[in-house]
PDB file of C-alpha atoms in Angstrom:
ATOM      1  CA  MET A  68       0.000   0.000   0.000  1.00  0.00           C
ATOM      2  CA  ALA A  69       0.938   3.674  -0.152  1.00  0.00           C
ATOM      3  CA  ARG A  70       2.372   6.124   2.355  1.00  0.00           C
ATOM      4  CA  ILE A  71       0.253   9.262   2.329  1.00  0.00           C
ATOM      5  CA  PHE A  72       1.037  12.692   3.787  1.00  0.00           C
ATOM      6  CA  ILE A  73      -2.110  14.686   4.578  1.00  0.00           C
ATOM      7  CA  THR A  74      -1.891  18.383   5.409  1.00  0.00           C
ATOM      8  CA  GLY A  75      -4.489  19.955   7.648  1.00  0.00           C
ATOM      9  CA  SER A  76      -5.056  16.597   9.288  1.00  0.00           C
ATOM     10  CA  SER A  77      -5.139  17.480  12.972  1.00  0.00           C
ATOM     11  CA  ASP A  78      -8.957  17.439  12.940  1.00  0.00           C
ATOM     12  CA  GLY A  79     -12.008  17.475  10.689  1.00  0.00           C
ATOM     13  CA  LEU A  80     -11.960  16.062   7.163  1.00  0.00           C
ATOM     14  CA  GLY A  81      -8.173  15.655   7.057  1.00  0.00           C
ATOM     15  CA  LEU A  82      -8.187  13.490  10.169  1.00  0.00           C
ATOM     16  CA  MET A  83     -11.163  11.502   8.899  1.00  0.00           C
ATOM     17  CA  ALA A  84      -9.426  10.915   5.554  1.00  0.00           C
ATOM     18  CA  GLY A  85      -6.286   9.758   7.363  1.00  0.00           C
ATOM     19  CA  ARG A  86      -8.237   7.249   9.432  1.00  0.00           C
ATOM     20  CA  LEU A  87     -10.068   5.887   6.368  1.00  0.00           C
ATOM     21  CA  LEU A  88      -6.810   5.518   4.440  1.00  0.00           C
ATOM     22  CA  ALA A  89      -5.189   3.728   7.387  1.00  0.00           C
ATOM     23  CA  GLU A  90      -8.153   1.342   7.593  1.00  0.00           C
ATOM     24  CA  GLN A  91      -7.491   0.497   3.931  1.00  0.00           C
ATOM     25  CA  GLY A  92      -3.902  -0.437   4.778  1.00  0.00           C
ATOM     26  CA  HIS A  93      -2.075   2.784   3.888  1.00  0.00           C
ATOM     27  CA  ALA A  94       0.629   4.320   6.080  1.00  0.00           C
ATOM     28  CA  VAL A  95      -0.487   7.840   6.957  1.00  0.00           C
ATOM     29  CA  VAL A  96       1.657  10.840   7.912  1.00  0.00           C
ATOM     30  CA  LEU A  97      -0.283  13.721   9.438  1.00  0.00           C
ATOM     31  CA  HIS A  98       0.421  17.443   9.314  1.00  0.00           C
ATOM     32  CA  ALA A  99      -0.423  19.948  12.038  1.00  0.00           C
ATOM     33  CA  ARG A 100       0.045  23.713  12.145  1.00  0.00           C
ATOM     34  CA  ASN A 101       1.713  23.750  15.577  1.00  0.00           C
ATOM     35  CA  ALA A 102       2.867  21.520  18.435  1.00  0.00           C
ATOM     36  CA  ALA A 103      -0.469  21.687  20.274  1.00  0.00           C
ATOM     37  CA  ARG A 104      -2.381  20.540  17.182  1.00  0.00           C
ATOM     38  CA  ALA A 105       0.250  17.850  16.562  1.00  0.00           C
ATOM     39  CA  ALA A 106      -0.327  16.483  20.084  1.00  0.00           C
ATOM     40  CA  ASP A 107      -4.095  16.520  19.478  1.00  0.00           C
ATOM     41  CA  ALA A 108      -3.620  14.704  16.156  1.00  0.00           C
ATOM     42  CA  ARG A 109      -1.401  12.045  17.774  1.00  0.00           C
ATOM     43  CA  ALA A 110      -4.011  11.517  20.512  1.00  0.00           C
ATOM     44  CA  ALA A 111      -6.873  11.323  17.989  1.00  0.00           C
ATOM     45  CA  PHE A 112      -4.992   9.031  15.592  1.00  0.00           C
ATOM     46  CA  PRO A 113      -2.260   7.076  17.415  1.00  0.00           C
ATOM     47  CA  GLY A 114      -1.847   4.801  14.379  1.00  0.00           C
ATOM     48  CA  ALA A 115      -0.330   7.593  12.278  1.00  0.00           C
ATOM     49  CA  GLU A 116       3.192   6.831  11.087  1.00  0.00           C
ATOM     50  CA  ALA A 117       4.393  10.359  11.893  1.00  0.00           C
ATOM     51  CA  VAL A 118       3.211  13.936  12.440  1.00  0.00           C
ATOM     52  CA  VAL A 119       4.952  16.793  10.630  1.00  0.00           C
ATOM     53  CA  THR A 120       4.526  20.189  12.281  1.00  0.00           C
ATOM     54  CA  GLY A 121       4.608  23.594  10.579  1.00  0.00           C
ATOM     55  CA  ASP A 122       2.438  26.462   9.383  1.00  0.00           C
ATOM     56  CA  VAL A 123       2.095  26.527   5.584  1.00  0.00           C
ATOM     57  CA  THR A 124       0.521  29.999   5.364  1.00  0.00           C
ATOM     58  CA  THR A 125       3.882  31.582   4.525  1.00  0.00           C
ATOM     59  CA  ILE A 126       6.631  30.663   2.044  1.00  0.00           C
ATOM     60  CA  ALA A 127       9.080  30.137   4.920  1.00  0.00           C
ATOM     61  CA  GLY A 128       6.547  27.923   6.684  1.00  0.00           C
ATOM     62  CA  ALA A 129       5.906  25.876   3.534  1.00  0.00           C
ATOM     63  CA  ARG A 130       9.656  25.381   3.099  1.00  0.00           C
ATOM     64  CA  HIS A 131       9.925  24.272   6.725  1.00  0.00           C
ATOM     65  CA  VAL A 132       7.156  21.686   6.237  1.00  0.00           C
ATOM     66  CA  ALA A 133       8.905  20.498   3.055  1.00  0.00           C
ATOM     67  CA  GLU A 134      12.155  20.080   5.012  1.00  0.00           C
ATOM     68  CA  GLU A 135      10.310  18.081   7.684  1.00  0.00           C
ATOM     69  CA  ALA A 136       8.636  15.911   5.045  1.00  0.00           C
ATOM     70  CA  ASN A 137      12.013  15.382   3.337  1.00  0.00           C
ATOM     71  CA  ARG A 138      13.360  13.915   6.603  1.00  0.00           C
ATOM     72  CA  LEU A 139      10.868  11.054   6.265  1.00  0.00           C
ATOM     73  CA  PRO A 140      12.256   7.856   4.708  1.00  0.00           C
ATOM     74  CA  PHE A 141      10.150   7.896   1.553  1.00  0.00           C
ATOM     75  CA  GLY A 142       9.612   9.998  -1.540  1.00  0.00           C
ATOM     76  CA  LEU A 143       7.697   8.377  -4.391  1.00  0.00           C
ATOM     77  CA  ALA A 144       5.354  11.203  -5.368  1.00  0.00           C
ATOM     78  CA  SER A 145       4.199  14.520  -3.955  1.00  0.00           C
ATOM     79  CA  TYR A 146       1.217  16.750  -4.699  1.00  0.00           C
ATOM     80  CA  ALA A 147       0.571  20.345  -3.645  1.00  0.00           C
ATOM     81  CA  PHE A 148      -2.354  22.639  -4.328  1.00  0.00           C
ATOM     82  CA  THR A 149      -2.093  26.410  -4.158  1.00  0.00           C
ATOM     83  CA  SER A 150      -3.257  29.560  -5.935  1.00  0.00           C
ATOM     84  CA  SER A 151       0.110  31.247  -5.340  1.00  0.00           C
ATOM     85  CA  THR A 152       2.839  31.028  -7.966  1.00  0.00           C
ATOM     86  CA  LYS A 153       5.456  31.813  -5.305  1.00  0.00           C
ATOM     87  CA  THR A 154       4.235  28.996  -3.063  1.00  0.00           C
ATOM     88  CA  ALA A 155       4.082  26.558  -5.987  1.00  0.00           C
ATOM     89  CA  THR A 156       7.652  27.417  -6.976  1.00  0.00           C
ATOM     90  CA  ALA A 157       8.940  27.155  -3.403  1.00  0.00           C
ATOM     91  CA  ILE A 158       7.254  23.815  -2.728  1.00  0.00           C
ATOM     92  CA  GLY A 159       8.212  22.380  -6.112  1.00  0.00           C
ATOM     93  CA  ALA A 160      11.850  23.230  -5.475  1.00  0.00           C
ATOM     94  CA  ALA A 161      11.875  22.091  -1.837  1.00  0.00           C
ATOM     95  CA  ILE A 162      10.137  18.692  -1.959  1.00  0.00           C
ATOM     96  CA  GLU A 163      12.311  15.621  -2.533  1.00  0.00           C
ATOM     97  CA  ALA A 164      10.214  13.044  -4.400  1.00  0.00           C
ATOM     98  CA  GLY A 165      10.325  10.962  -7.545  1.00  0.00           C
ATOM     99  CA  MET A 166       7.505  13.092  -8.966  1.00  0.00           C
ATOM    100  CA  VAL A 167       6.205  16.467  -7.742  1.00  0.00           C
ATOM    101  CA  SER A 168       2.876  17.704  -9.105  1.00  0.00           C
ATOM    102  CA  ILE A 169       1.454  21.145  -8.445  1.00  0.00           C
ATOM    103  CA  ASN A 170      -2.314  21.704  -8.720  1.00  0.00           C
ATOM    104  CA  SER A 171      -2.907  18.295 -10.288  1.00  0.00           C
ATOM    105  CA  PHE A 172      -2.619  14.610  -9.548  1.00  0.00           C
ATOM    106  CA  GLY A 173       0.199  13.899 -11.960  1.00  0.00           C
ATOM    107  CA  LEU A 174       0.421  10.412 -13.349  1.00  0.00           C
ATOM    108  CA  ALA A 175       3.441   8.627 -14.727  1.00  0.00           C
ATOM    109  CA  LEU A 176       2.942   7.657 -18.347  1.00  0.00           C
ATOM    110  CA  PRO A 177       4.099   4.222 -19.539  1.00  0.00           C
ATOM    111  CA  GLU A 178       6.487   5.780 -22.045  1.00  0.00           C
ATOM    112  CA  THR A 179       8.305   7.944 -19.488  1.00  0.00           C
ATOM    113  CA  PRO A 180      10.716   6.679 -16.806  1.00  0.00           C
ATOM    114  CA  PHE A 181       9.479   7.060 -13.267  1.00  0.00           C
ATOM    115  CA  GLY A 182      10.942   6.147  -9.911  1.00  0.00           C
ATOM    116  CA  GLY A 183      10.977   7.091  -6.270  1.00  0.00           C
ATOM    117  CA  ILE A 184      13.758   8.047  -3.905  1.00  0.00           C
ATOM    118  CA  LYS A 185      14.862   6.875  -0.456  1.00  0.00           C
ATOM    119  CA  ASP A 186      12.757   3.894   0.742  1.00  0.00           C
ATOM    120  CA  SER A 187      10.254   4.462  -2.069  1.00  0.00           C
ATOM    121  CA  GLY A 188      12.392   3.014  -4.799  1.00  0.00           C
ATOM    122  CA  TYR A 189      15.724   3.025  -6.473  1.00  0.00           C
ATOM    123  CA  GLY A 190      16.273   4.409  -9.937  1.00  0.00           C
ATOM    124  CA  SER A 191      13.677   4.624 -12.681  1.00  0.00           C
ATOM    125  CA  GLU A 192      11.544   2.013 -14.331  1.00  0.00           C
ATOM    126  CA  GLY A 193       9.845   1.958 -17.692  1.00  0.00           C
ATOM    127  CA  GLY A 194      10.203   4.474 -20.450  1.00  0.00           C
ATOM    128  CA  THR A 195      11.800   4.330 -23.845  1.00  0.00           C
TER     129      THR A 195
END
């Protein structure tokens, strides 16, 4: 199954999505804006693989969250959604993953090589 990083997951829909994904066998990493919300998220969902803490409302905060996410042992694919070109550029440059998609769920095509990094794969597969 997949490892999934969910932002805004300390309560509400994000937390519910994390629980549902975990029930389906996925490893879930939560995100919380601050340490207090991270503690609440851990208490509400003790089965989470990890909790990354940081406020993504600023470019510096988004970079910090990217750095925290990059410390995790996996990096197959990453997706970010934003209306800010500056945020999209900062996140795209900061995230370490085999594929980074901004404002879309990018898919690897059979004719293009694709691979993960760290514990998510080694090298690229497929392609011509």
